[in-house]
Amino acid sequence: MHRILIADDNTANRELLEAYLVNIDCELETAVDGEDTLAKVASFQPDLILLDVMMPKLSGFEVCKQLKEAPETSNIMILMVTALSELGDIERGVQAGTDDFLSKPVNRIELTKRVENMLKLKGTTDELSRLRLYIQEMEER
């Protein structure tokens, strides 16, 4: 079962995203700021993070950059969910390593389709990594 972490400092936004994802077969966890997000990543080990950009303590840009730079978390899919829509903000997200963007206010259908597609991609990527490791182990014998 896939795991999704919703990181947003606004309670109403977290609850709305949770409600939108109710029909997706996954475990959900929430985080309330950047530092909490990093702590939850370590304990919950999500496959996908819905990451707000404007959060206290650490911004979504900073969280994304830290996660993508660390080998143990670099393969976590990150969907930035943000009210920011300026070209410079999108460039900062890309530079930080985000996998995709979704603008607020969030459309339920668009969110669920993107989440489903990102989870499929994550599953395929994980399977490819397992196969590569298996092949490497077989070659070493």
Tab-separated table of C-alpha atoms in Angstrom:
chain	number	residue	atom	x	y	z
A	1	MET	CA	0.000	0.000	0.000
A	2	HIS	CA	1.303	3.425	-0.936
A	3	ARG	CA	1.950	6.104	1.669
A	4	ILE	CA	1.159	9.783	1.123
A	5	LEU	CA	2.302	12.633	3.346
A	6	ILE	CA	0.286	15.868	3.202
A	7	ALA	CA	2.413	18.802	4.349
A	8	ASP	CA	0.561	22.086	4.816
A	9	ASP	CA	0.455	24.551	7.709
A	10	ASN	CA	-3.237	25.286	7.080
A	11	THR	CA	-5.585	22.813	8.800
A	12	ALA	CA	-8.408	23.382	6.304
A	13	ASN	CA	-6.079	22.681	3.363
A	14	ARG	CA	-4.823	19.448	4.969
A	15	GLU	CA	-8.368	18.282	5.666
A	16	LEU	CA	-9.498	19.123	2.128
A	17	LEU	CA	-6.613	17.190	0.565
A	18	GLU	CA	-7.320	14.237	2.862
A	19	ALA	CA	-10.995	14.291	1.847
A	20	TYR	CA	-10.067	14.428	-1.853
A	21	LEU	CA	-7.799	11.387	-1.482
A	22	VAL	CA	-10.293	9.229	0.441
A	23	ASN	CA	-10.920	6.966	-2.582
A	24	ILE	CA	-7.239	6.268	-3.217
A	25	ASP	CA	-6.024	3.084	-1.561
A	26	CYS	CA	-3.198	4.482	0.565
A	27	GLU	CA	-2.049	5.378	4.045
A	28	LEU	CA	-2.197	9.098	4.803
A	29	GLU	CA	-0.155	11.144	7.264
A	30	THR	CA	0.003	14.909	7.750
A	31	ALA	CA	2.676	17.432	8.676
A	32	VAL	CA	2.172	21.024	9.829
A	33	ASP	CA	5.447	22.747	8.879
A	34	GLY	CA	8.776	22.130	7.173
A	35	GLU	CA	10.538	20.615	10.166
A	36	ASP	CA	7.558	18.374	10.936
A	37	THR	CA	7.588	17.251	7.293
A	38	LEU	CA	11.209	16.112	7.506
A	39	ALA	CA	10.514	14.286	10.780
A	40	LYS	CA	7.445	12.556	9.308
A	41	VAL	CA	9.406	11.537	6.221
A	42	ALA	CA	11.896	9.742	8.472
A	43	SER	CA	9.231	7.929	10.495
A	44	PHE	CA	6.451	7.399	7.903
A	45	GLN	CA	8.590	6.842	4.776
A	46	PRO	CA	6.088	8.155	2.218
A	47	ASP	CA	6.033	7.326	-1.480
A	48	LEU	CA	4.562	10.743	-2.301
A	49	ILE	CA	4.478	14.105	-0.548
A	50	LEU	CA	1.869	16.775	-1.271
A	51	LEU	CA	4.021	19.722	-0.250
A	52	ASP	CA	2.823	23.254	0.409
A	53	VAL	CA	5.431	25.866	-0.481
A	54	MET	CA	4.674	28.588	2.065
A	55	MET	CA	5.171	26.907	5.445
A	56	PRO	CA	6.797	28.055	8.688
A	57	LYS	CA	10.224	26.888	9.896
A	58	LEU	CA	11.284	25.533	6.490
A	59	SER	CA	9.622	26.407	3.191
A	60	GLY	CA	8.475	23.730	0.793
A	61	PHE	CA	11.393	24.690	-1.468
A	62	GLU	CA	13.873	24.002	1.343
A	63	VAL	CA	12.194	20.734	2.331
A	64	CYS	CA	12.125	19.536	-1.276
A	65	LYS	CA	15.794	20.415	-1.813
A	66	GLN	CA	16.881	18.566	1.334
A	67	LEU	CA	14.861	15.471	0.439
A	68	LYS	CA	16.040	15.325	-3.169
A	69	GLU	CA	19.705	15.811	-2.179
A	70	ALA	CA	19.694	12.961	0.364
A	71	PRO	CA	20.214	9.527	-1.250
A	72	GLU	CA	17.799	7.801	1.152
A	73	THR	CA	14.910	10.170	0.282
A	74	SER	CA	15.719	11.290	-3.269
A	75	ASN	CA	13.272	8.827	-4.827
A	76	ILE	CA	10.231	10.159	-2.931
A	77	MET	CA	7.800	11.767	-5.370
A	78	ILE	CA	7.013	15.394	-4.530
A	79	LEU	CA	3.947	17.270	-5.757
A	80	MET	CA	4.137	20.928	-4.771
A	81	VAL	CA	0.668	22.252	-4.018
A	82	THR	CA	0.872	26.015	-4.012
A	83	ALA	CA	-0.915	29.301	-4.459
A	84	LEU	CA	2.308	30.651	-5.989
A	85	SER	CA	2.105	30.747	-9.771
A	86	GLU	CA	4.812	33.151	-10.869
A	87	LEU	CA	7.395	31.795	-13.320
A	88	GLY	CA	10.150	32.445	-10.765
A	89	ASP	CA	8.339	30.309	-8.183
A	90	ILE	CA	8.009	27.454	-10.655
A	91	GLU	CA	11.718	27.747	-11.482
A	92	ARG	CA	12.586	27.617	-7.767
A	93	GLY	CA	10.484	24.465	-7.399
A	94	VAL	CA	12.188	22.820	-10.362
A	95	GLN	CA	15.612	23.793	-8.996
A	96	ALA	CA	14.642	22.305	-5.622
A	97	GLY	CA	13.763	19.025	-7.382
A	98	THR	CA	9.960	18.847	-7.330
A	99	ASP	CA	8.382	16.249	-9.574
A	100	ASP	CA	5.222	18.226	-10.355
A	101	PHE	CA	3.099	21.253	-9.419
A	102	LEU	CA	-0.545	21.761	-8.609
A	103	SER	CA	-2.029	25.221	-8.143
A	104	LYS	CA	-4.436	26.201	-5.399
A	105	PRO	CA	-7.369	26.155	-5.254
A	106	VAL	CA	-7.035	22.432	-5.904
A	107	ASN	CA	-9.428	20.668	-8.256
A	108	ARG	CA	-10.362	17.242	-6.836
A	109	ILE	CA	-10.278	15.399	-10.167
A	110	GLU	CA	-6.939	16.913	-11.176
A	111	LEU	CA	-5.433	16.109	-7.775
A	112	THR	CA	-6.572	12.487	-7.742
A	113	LYS	CA	-5.399	11.870	-11.328
A	114	ARG	CA	-1.978	13.363	-10.644
A	115	VAL	CA	-1.627	11.423	-7.413
A	116	GLU	CA	-2.642	8.163	-9.117
A	117	ASN	CA	-0.181	8.772	-11.963
A	118	MET	CA	2.648	9.704	-9.610
A	119	LEU	CA	2.041	6.582	-7.517
A	120	LYS	CA	2.088	4.429	-10.674
A	121	LEU	CA	5.357	6.050	-11.697
A	122	LYS	CA	6.778	5.494	-8.204
A	123	GLY	CA	5.780	1.826	-8.328
A	124	THR	CA	7.400	1.386	-11.739
A	125	THR	CA	10.569	3.173	-10.618
A	126	ASP	CA	10.778	1.032	-7.484
A	127	GLU	CA	10.316	-2.151	-9.505
A	128	LEU	CA	13.028	-1.078	-11.941
A	129	SER	CA	15.401	-0.460	-9.022
A	130	ARG	CA	14.634	-3.923	-7.613
A	131	LEU	CA	15.278	-5.535	-11.008
A	132	ARG	CA	18.570	-3.678	-11.427
A	133	LEU	CA	19.683	-4.827	-7.989
A	134	TYR	CA	18.665	-8.416	-8.795
A	135	ILE	CA	20.593	-8.341	-12.075
A	136	GLN	CA	23.640	-6.910	-10.330
A	137	GLU	CA	23.487	-9.643	-7.685
A	138	MET	CA	23.171	-12.320	-10.374
A	139	GLU	CA	26.179	-10.930	-12.265
A	140	GLU	CA	28.301	-10.980	-9.117
A	141	ARG	CA	27.739	-14.720	-8.600
